[in-house]
Coordinates of N, CA, C and O and ligand atoms in Angstrom, one line a residue:
X24 N 29.4 173.9 80.9 CA 29.9 172.9 79.9 C 31.4 173.2 79.6 O 31.8 174.3 79.4
X25 N 32.2 172.2 79.7 CA 33.6 172.4 79.4 C 33.9 172.3 77.9 O 33.3 171.5 77.2
X26 N 34.8 173.2 77.4 CA 35.2 173.1 76.0 C 36.5 172.3 76.0 O 37.1 172.1 77.0
X27 N 36.9 171.8 74.7 CA 38.0 170.9 74.6 C 39.3 171.5 75.1 O 40.3 170.8 75.4
X28 N 39.4 172.9 75.2 CA 40.6 173.5 75.7 C 40.7 173.6 77.2 O 41.6 174.1 77.8
X29 N 39.5 173.2 77.8 CA 39.5 173.4 79.3 C 40.3 172.4 80.0 O 40.5 171.3 79.6
X30 N 40.9 172.8 81.1 CA 41.7 171.9 82.0 C 40.9 171.6 83.2 O 40.4 172.6 83.8
X31 N 40.7 170.4 83.5 CA 39.8 170.1 84.7 C 40.5 170.6 86.0 O 41.7 170.6 86.1
X32 N 39.6 171.0 86.9 CA 40.1 171.5 88.2 C 40.8 170.3 88.9 O 40.2 169.2 89.1
X33 N 42.0 170.5 89.4 CA 42.7 169.4 90.1 C 41.8 169.0 91.4 O 41.3 169.9 92.0
X34 N 41.8 167.8 91.7 CA 40.9 167.3 92.8 C 41.2 168.0 94.1 O 40.3 168.2 94.9
X35 N 42.5 168.4 94.3 CA 42.9 169.0 95.6 C 42.1 170.4 95.8 O 42.1 170.8 96.9
X36 N 41.6 171.0 94.7 CA 40.9 172.2 94.9 C 39.4 172.1 94.9 O 38.7 173.1 95.0
X37 N 38.9 170.8 94.8 CA 37.5 170.6 94.8 C 37.0 170.9 96.3 O 37.6 170.4 97.2
X38 N 35.8 171.5 96.4 CA 35.3 171.8 97.8 C 34.1 170.9 98.1 O 33.7 170.8 99.2
X39 N 33.6 170.2 97.1 CA 32.5 169.3 97.3 C 31.1 169.8 97.1 O 30.1 169.2 97.6
X40 N 31.0 170.9 96.5 CA 29.6 171.4 96.1 C 29.7 171.6 94.6 O 30.5 172.5 94.1
X41 N 29.0 170.7 93.8 CA 29.2 170.6 92.4 C 29.1 171.9 91.6 O 30.0 172.2 90.8
X42 N 28.1 172.7 91.9 CA 27.9 174.0 91.1 C 29.1 174.9 91.3 O 29.6 175.5 90.4
X43 N 29.6 175.0 92.5 CA 30.7 175.9 92.8 C 32.0 175.3 92.2 O 32.8 176.0 91.7
X44 N 32.2 174.0 92.3 CA 33.4 173.3 91.7 C 33.4 173.6 90.2 O 34.4 173.8 89.6
X45 N 32.2 173.5 89.6 CA 32.1 173.8 88.2 C 32.5 175.2 87.8 O 33.3 175.4 86.8
X46 N 32.1 176.2 88.6 CA 32.5 177.5 88.4 C 34.0 177.7 88.6 O 34.7 178.4 87.9
X47 N 34.5 177.0 89.6 CA 35.9 177.1 89.9 C 36.7 176.5 88.7 O 37.8 176.9 88.4
X48 N 36.1 175.4 88.1 CA 36.8 174.8 87.0 C 36.9 175.8 85.8 O 38.0 175.8 85.1
X49 N 35.9 176.6 85.6 CA 36.0 177.6 84.5 C 37.1 178.6 84.8 O 37.8 179.0 84.0
X50 N 37.1 179.0 86.1 CA 38.2 180.0 86.5 C 39.6 179.4 86.3 O 40.5 180.0 85.8
X51 N 39.7 178.1 86.7 CA 41.0 177.4 86.7 C 41.4 177.3 85.2 O 42.6 177.5 84.9
X52 N 40.5 176.9 84.3 CA 40.8 176.8 82.9 C 41.3 178.1 82.3 O 42.2 178.2 81.5
X53 N 40.6 179.2 82.7 CA 41.1 180.5 82.3 C 42.5 180.9 82.8 O 43.3 181.4 82.1
X54 N 42.7 180.5 84.0 CA 44.1 180.7 84.6 C 45.1 179.9 83.8 O 46.2 180.4 83.6
X55 N 44.8 178.7 83.5 CA 45.7 177.8 82.7 C 45.9 178.4 81.3 O 47.0 178.4 80.8
X56 N 44.8 178.9 80.7 CA 45.0 179.5 79.4 C 45.8 180.8 79.5 O 46.6 181.1 78.6
X57 N 45.7 181.5 80.6 CA 46.4 182.7 80.8 C 47.9 182.4 80.9 O 48.8 183.0 80.3
X58 N 48.2 181.3 81.7 CA 49.6 180.9 81.9 C 50.2 180.5 80.5 O 51.3 180.9 80.2
X59 N 49.5 179.8 79.7 CA 50.0 179.3 78.4 C 50.2 180.6 77.5 O 51.3 180.7 76.8
X60 N 49.3 181.5 77.5 CA 49.4 182.7 76.6 C 50.5 183.6 77.0 O 51.2 184.2 76.2
X61 N 50.8 183.7 78.3 CA 51.9 184.5 78.8 C 53.2 183.8 78.5 O 54.1 184.5 78.0
X62 N 53.3 182.5 78.6 CA 54.5 181.7 78.3 C 54.8 182.0 76.8 O 56.0 182.1 76.5
X63 N 53.8 182.0 76.0 CA 54.0 182.1 74.5 C 54.1 183.5 74.0 O 54.2 183.7 72.8
X64 N 53.9 184.4 75.0 CA 53.9 185.9 74.6 C 52.8 186.2 73.6 O 53.0 187.1 72.7
X65 N 51.6 185.7 73.8 CA 50.4 186.0 73.0 C 49.7 187.2 73.6 O 48.7 187.0 74.4
X66 N 50.2 188.4 73.4 CA 49.6 189.6 74.0 C 48.1 189.7 73.8 O 47.4 190.0 74.8
X67 N 47.6 189.5 72.6 CA 46.2 189.8 72.4 C 45.4 188.7 73.2 O 44.4 189.1 73.8
X68 N 45.8 187.5 73.1 CA 45.1 186.4 73.9 C 45.1 186.7 75.4 O 44.1 186.5 76.0
X69 N 46.2 187.2 75.9 CA 46.3 187.5 77.3 C 45.2 188.5 77.7 O 44.4 188.3 78.7
X70 N 45.0 189.6 76.9 CA 44.0 190.6 77.2 C 42.6 190.0 77.1 O 41.7 190.3 77.9
X71 N 42.3 189.2 76.1 CA 41.0 188.6 75.9 C 40.7 187.6 77.1 O 39.6 187.6 77.6
X72 N 41.7 186.8 77.5 CA 41.5 185.9 78.6 C 41.2 186.7 79.9 O 40.3 186.3 80.7
X73 N 41.9 187.7 80.1 CA 41.7 188.5 81.3 C 40.3 189.2 81.3 O 39.7 189.3 82.4
X74 N 39.9 189.5 80.2 CA 38.5 190.1 80.1 C 37.5 189.0 80.4 O 36.5 189.3 81.2
X75 N 37.7 187.8 79.9 CA 36.8 186.7 80.2 C 36.9 186.3 81.7 O 35.8 186.1 82.4
X76 N 38.1 186.3 82.3 CA 38.2 186.0 83.7 C 37.5 187.1 84.5 O 36.9 186.7 85.5
X77 N 37.6 188.3 84.1 CA 36.9 189.4 84.8 C 35.4 189.1 84.9 O 34.7 189.2 85.9
X78 N 34.8 188.7 83.7 CA 33.4 188.5 83.6 C 33.0 187.2 84.5 O 32.0 187.3 85.2
X79 N 33.7 186.2 84.3 CA 33.4 184.9 85.1 C 33.5 185.2 86.6 O 32.8 184.6 87.4
X80 N 34.5 186.0 86.9 CA 34.7 186.3 88.4 C 33.5 187.0 88.9 O 33.0 186.7 90.0
X81 N 33.0 188.0 88.2 CA 31.8 188.8 88.7 C 30.7 187.8 88.9 O 30.0 187.9 89.9
X82 N 30.4 187.0 87.9 CA 29.3 186.0 88.0 C 29.5 185.1 89.3 O 28.6 185.0 90.1
X83 N 30.7 184.6 89.4 CA 31.0 183.6 90.4 C 30.9 184.3 91.8 O 30.3 183.7 92.7
X84 N 31.4 185.4 92.0 CA 31.4 186.1 93.3 C 29.9 186.4 93.6 O 29.5 186.3 94.8
X85 N 29.1 186.8 92.6 CA 27.7 187.1 92.9 C 27.0 185.9 93.4 O 26.2 186.0 94.4
X86 N 27.3 184.7 92.8 CA 26.6 183.5 93.2 C 27.0 183.2 94.7 O 26.2 182.9 95.5
X87 N 28.3 183.2 95.0 CA 28.8 182.8 96.3 C 28.2 183.8 97.4 O 27.8 183.4 98.4
X88 N 28.2 185.1 97.0 CA 27.8 186.1 98.0 C 26.3 186.0 98.2 O 25.8 186.1 99.3
X89 N 25.5 185.7 97.2 CA 24.0 185.5 97.3 C 23.8 184.3 98.2 O 22.9 184.4 99.2
X90 N 24.5 183.2 98.0 CA 24.3 182.0 98.8 C 24.7 182.3 100.3 O 23.9 181.9 101.2
X91 N 25.8 183.0 100.5 CA 26.2 183.3 101.9 C 25.2 184.1 102.6 O 24.8 183.9 103.8
X92 N 24.6 185.1 101.9 CA 23.6 186.0 102.5 C 22.3 185.2 102.8 O 21.7 185.3 103.8
X93 N 21.9 184.5 101.8 CA 20.6 183.8 101.9 C 20.7 182.7 103.0 O 19.7 182.5 103.7
X94 N 21.8 182.2 103.2 CA 22.0 181.1 104.2 C 22.6 181.6 105.5 O 23.0 180.8 106.3
X95 N 22.6 182.9 105.6 CA 23.2 183.6 106.9 C 24.5 183.0 107.3 O 24.7 182.7 108.5
X96 N 25.4 182.9 106.4 CA 26.8 182.4 106.7 C 27.4 183.4 107.6 O 27.5 184.6 107.3
X97 N 27.9 183.0 108.8 CA 28.4 184.0 109.8 C 29.6 184.8 109.3 O 29.8 185.9 109.8
X98 N 30.5 184.3 108.4 CA 31.6 185.0 108.0 C 31.5 185.7 106.6 O 32.4 185.9 105.9
X99 N 30.2 186.0 106.3 CA 29.9 186.6 105.0 C 30.7 187.9 104.7 O 31.3 188.0 103.7
X100 N 30.8 188.8 105.7 CA 31.4 190.1 105.5 C 32.9 189.9 105.1 O 33.4 190.6 104.2
X101 N 33.6 189.1 105.9 CA 35.0 188.9 105.6 C 35.2 188.3 104.2 O 36.2 188.7 103.5
X102 N 34.3 187.4 103.9 CA 34.5 186.7 102.5 C 34.2 187.7 101.4 O 34.9 187.8 100.4
X103 N 33.2 188.6 101.6 CA 32.9 189.6 100.6 C 34.0 190.5 100.5 O 34.4 190.9 99.3
X104 N 34.7 190.9 101.6 CA 35.8 191.8 101.5 C 37.0 191.1 100.7 O 37.7 191.8 100.0
X105 N 37.2 189.8 100.9 CA 38.2 189.1 100.2 C 37.9 189.1 98.7 O 38.8 189.3 97.9
X106 N 36.6 189.0 98.4 CA 36.2 189.1 96.9 C 36.6 190.5 96.4 O 37.1 190.6 95.2
X107 N 36.2 191.5 97.1 CA 36.5 192.9 96.6 C 38.0 193.1 96.4 O 38.5 193.7 95.4
X108 N 38.8 192.5 97.3 CA 40.3 192.7 97.3 C 40.8 191.9 96.0 O 41.6 192.4 95.3
X109 N 40.3 190.7 95.8 CA 40.7 189.9 94.6 C 40.3 190.6 93.3 O 41.0 190.6 92.4
X110 N 39.1 191.2 93.3 CA 38.6 191.9 92.1 C 39.6 193.1 91.8 O 39.9 193.4 90.7
X111 N 40.0 193.8 92.9 CA 41.0 194.9 92.7 C 42.3 194.4 92.1 O 42.9 195.0 91.3
X112 N 42.8 193.3 92.7 CA 44.0 192.7 92.2 C 43.9 192.3 90.7 O 44.8 192.4 90.0
X113 N 42.8 191.7 90.4 CA 42.5 191.3 89.0 C 42.6 192.5 88.1 O 43.2 192.5 87.0
X114 N 41.9 193.6 88.5 CA 41.9 194.8 87.8 C 43.3 195.4 87.5 O 43.7 195.8 86.4
X115 N 44.1 195.4 88.6 CA 45.5 195.8 88.5 C 46.3 195.0 87.6 O 47.1 195.5 86.8
X116 N 46.1 193.7 87.7 CA 46.9 192.7 86.9 C 46.5 193.0 85.4 O 47.4 193.0 84.5
X117 N 45.2 193.2 85.2 CA 44.7 193.4 83.8 C 45.3 194.7 83.2 O 45.7 194.7 82.1
X118 N 45.4 195.8 84.0 CA 46.0 197.0 83.6 C 47.5 196.8 83.3 O 48.0 197.3 82.2
X119 N 48.2 196.1 84.2 CA 49.6 195.9 84.0 C 49.9 195.1 82.7 O 50.8 195.4 82.0
X120 N 49.0 194.1 82.5 CA 49.2 193.2 81.3 C 49.1 194.0 80.0 O 49.5 193.5 78.9
X121 N 48.4 195.1 80.0 CA 48.2 195.9 78.8 C 49.5 196.2 78.1 O 49.7 196.1 76.9
X122 N 50.5 196.6 78.9 CA 51.8 197.1 78.2 C 53.0 196.6 79.0 O 54.1 197.2 78.8
X123 N 52.9 195.6 79.8 CA 54.1 195.1 80.5 C 54.2 193.6 80.4 O 53.1 192.9 80.2
X124 N 55.4 193.1 80.6 CA 55.5 191.6 80.7 C 55.1 191.2 82.1 O 55.8 191.7 83.1
X125 N 54.1 190.4 82.2 CA 53.6 190.0 83.5 C 54.0 188.6 83.9 O 53.5 188.1 84.9
X126 N 55.0 188.1 83.2 CA 55.3 186.7 83.5 C 55.9 186.5 84.9 O 55.6 185.4 85.5
X127 N 56.5 187.5 85.5 CA 57.0 187.4 86.8 C 55.9 187.5 87.9 O 56.1 187.1 89.0
X128 N 54.8 188.1 87.5 CA 53.7 188.3 88.5 C 52.7 187.2 88.4 O 51.8 187.1 89.3
X129 N 52.9 186.3 87.4 CA 51.9 185.3 87.2 C 51.7 184.3 88.3 O 50.6 184.0 88.7
X130 N 52.8 183.8 88.8 CA 52.7 182.7 89.8 C 52.0 183.2 91.1 O 51.1 182.5 91.6
X131 N 52.3 184.4 91.5 CA 51.6 185.0 92.6 C 50.1 185.2 92.4 O 49.3 185.0 93.2
X132 N 49.8 185.6 91.1 CA 48.4 185.9 90.8 C 47.6 184.6 90.8 O 46.5 184.6 91.4
X133 N 48.2 183.5 90.3 CA 47.5 182.2 90.3 C 47.4 181.7 91.7 O 46.3 181.2 92.1
X134 N 48.4 181.8 92.5 CA 48.4 181.3 93.9 C 47.4 182.0 94.7 O 46.7 181.4 95.5
X135 N 47.2 183.3 94.5 CA 46.3 184.1 95.2 C 44.8 183.6 94.9 O 44.0 183.5 95.8
X136 N 44.6 183.1 93.7 CA 43.3 182.6 93.4 C 43.0 181.2 94.0 O 42.0 181.0 94.7
X137 N 44.0 180.3 93.7 CA 43.7 178.9 94.1 C 44.0 178.6 95.5 O 43.2 178.1 96.2
X138 N 45.2 179.0 96.0 CA 45.6 178.7 97.4 C 45.0 179.6 98.4 O 44.4 179.2 99.4
X139 N 45.1 180.9 98.1 CA 44.7 181.9 99.1 C 43.1 182.1 99.1 O 42.6 182.5 100.1
X140 N 42.5 181.9 98.0 CA 41.0 182.1 98.0 C 40.2 180.8 98.0 O 39.6 180.5 99.0
X141 N 40.3 180.0 97.0 CA 39.5 178.8 96.9 C 39.8 177.9 98.0 O 38.9 177.4 98.8
X142 N 41.1 177.6 98.2 CA 41.5 176.6 99.2 C 41.3 177.1 100.6 O 41.3 176.2 101.5
X143 N 41.3 178.4 100.8 CA 41.2 178.9 102.2 C 39.8 179.4 102.5 O 39.0 178.8 103.3
X144 N 39.4 180.5 101.8 CA 38.1 181.1 102.1 C 36.9 180.2 101.7 O 36.0 180.0 102.4
X145 N 36.9 179.7 100.4 CA 35.7 179.0 100.0 C 35.5 177.8 100.8 O 34.3 177.4 101.0
X146 N 36.5 177.1 101.2 CA 36.3 175.9 102.0 C 35.5 176.2 103.3 O 34.8 175.3 103.8
X147 N 35.6 177.4 103.8 CA 35.0 177.8 105.1 C 33.4 177.7 105.0 O 32.8 177.5 106.1
X148 N 32.8 177.9 103.9 CA 31.4 177.9 103.9 C 30.7 176.6 103.6 O 29.5 176.4 103.6
X149 N 31.6 175.6 103.2 CA 31.0 174.3 102.7 C 30.1 173.6 103.8 O 29.0 173.3 103.5
X150 N 30.6 173.5 105.0 CA 29.9 172.8 106.0 C 28.6 173.5 106.3 O 27.5 172.9 106.5
X151 N 28.7 174.9 106.4 CA 27.5 175.7 106.6 C 26.4 175.5 105.5 O 25.2 175.3 105.8
X152 N 26.9 175.5 104.3 CA 26.0 175.4 103.1 C 25.3 174.0 103.2 O 24.1 173.9 103.0
X153 N 26.1 173.0 103.4 CA 25.6 171.6 103.4 C 24.6 171.4 104.5 O 23.6 170.7 104.3
X154 N 24.9 172.0 105.7 CA 23.9 171.7 106.8 C 22.7 172.6 106.7 O 21.8 172.5 107.4
X155 N 22.7 173.5 105.7 CA 21.5 174.4 105.5 C 20.8 174.0 104.2 O 20.1 174.9 103.6
X156 N 21.0 172.8 103.7 CA 20.1 172.3 102.6 C 20.7 172.4 101.2 O 19.9 172.1 100.3
X157 N 21.9 172.9 101.0 CA 22.4 173.0 99.7 C 22.6 171.6 99.2 O 23.1 170.7 99.9
X158 N 22.2 171.3 97.9 CA 22.3 170.0 97.3 C 23.7 169.9 96.7 O 24.0 170.6 95.7
X159 N 24.6 169.1 97.4 CA 26.0 169.1 97.0 C 26.2 168.7 95.5 O 27.2 169.1 94.8
X160 N 25.3 167.8 95.0 CA 25.5 167.3 93.6 C 24.8 168.1 92.5 O 25.0 167.8 91.4
X161 N 24.0 169.1 92.9 CA 23.2 169.8 91.9 C 24.0 170.8 91.1 O 24.9 171.5 91.7
X162 N 23.7 170.9 89.8 CA 24.3 172.0 89.0 C 23.2 172.7 88.3 O 22.2 172.1 88.1
X163 N 23.5 173.9 87.8 CA 22.5 174.7 87.1 C 22.6 174.4 85.6 O 21.8 174.9 84.8
X164 N 23.7 173.7 85.2 CA 23.8 173.5 83.7 C 23.6 172.0 83.3 O 23.5 171.2 84.2
Ligands
FE2_18 FE1 34.9 180.7 94.8
FE2_19 FE1 34.9 183.1 97.4

């Protein structure tokens, strides 16, 4: 469920599997809230948003990894490694944000999520999932 502060996921990042697009929308909204809070120098909000992003990321990665394993996606290992790497970068960014100005690191951090992960890695499993019975329109909420 989107809350009124949520920013919809831009169509260019949709991959065509509703449940995953919905989870990506939540991540995207958190990244937009992060951008806003860093712009305004809201230190407390930045930490809270990063904590939420960390939690949503864990849930999201578990869902994708379970689906890849259950559906025997051939590039599962590489994708799981990319998730571990992203989780490490999130952890580092979160530590840095505790007592540093992270405005200069922000663009790279967001690009890493949207362009380098969602738009590159996540797109790779779509055809495999769809041809193995995933219902593109179904969501769990
Ligand atoms: Fe994803
Ligand atoms: Fe992924």
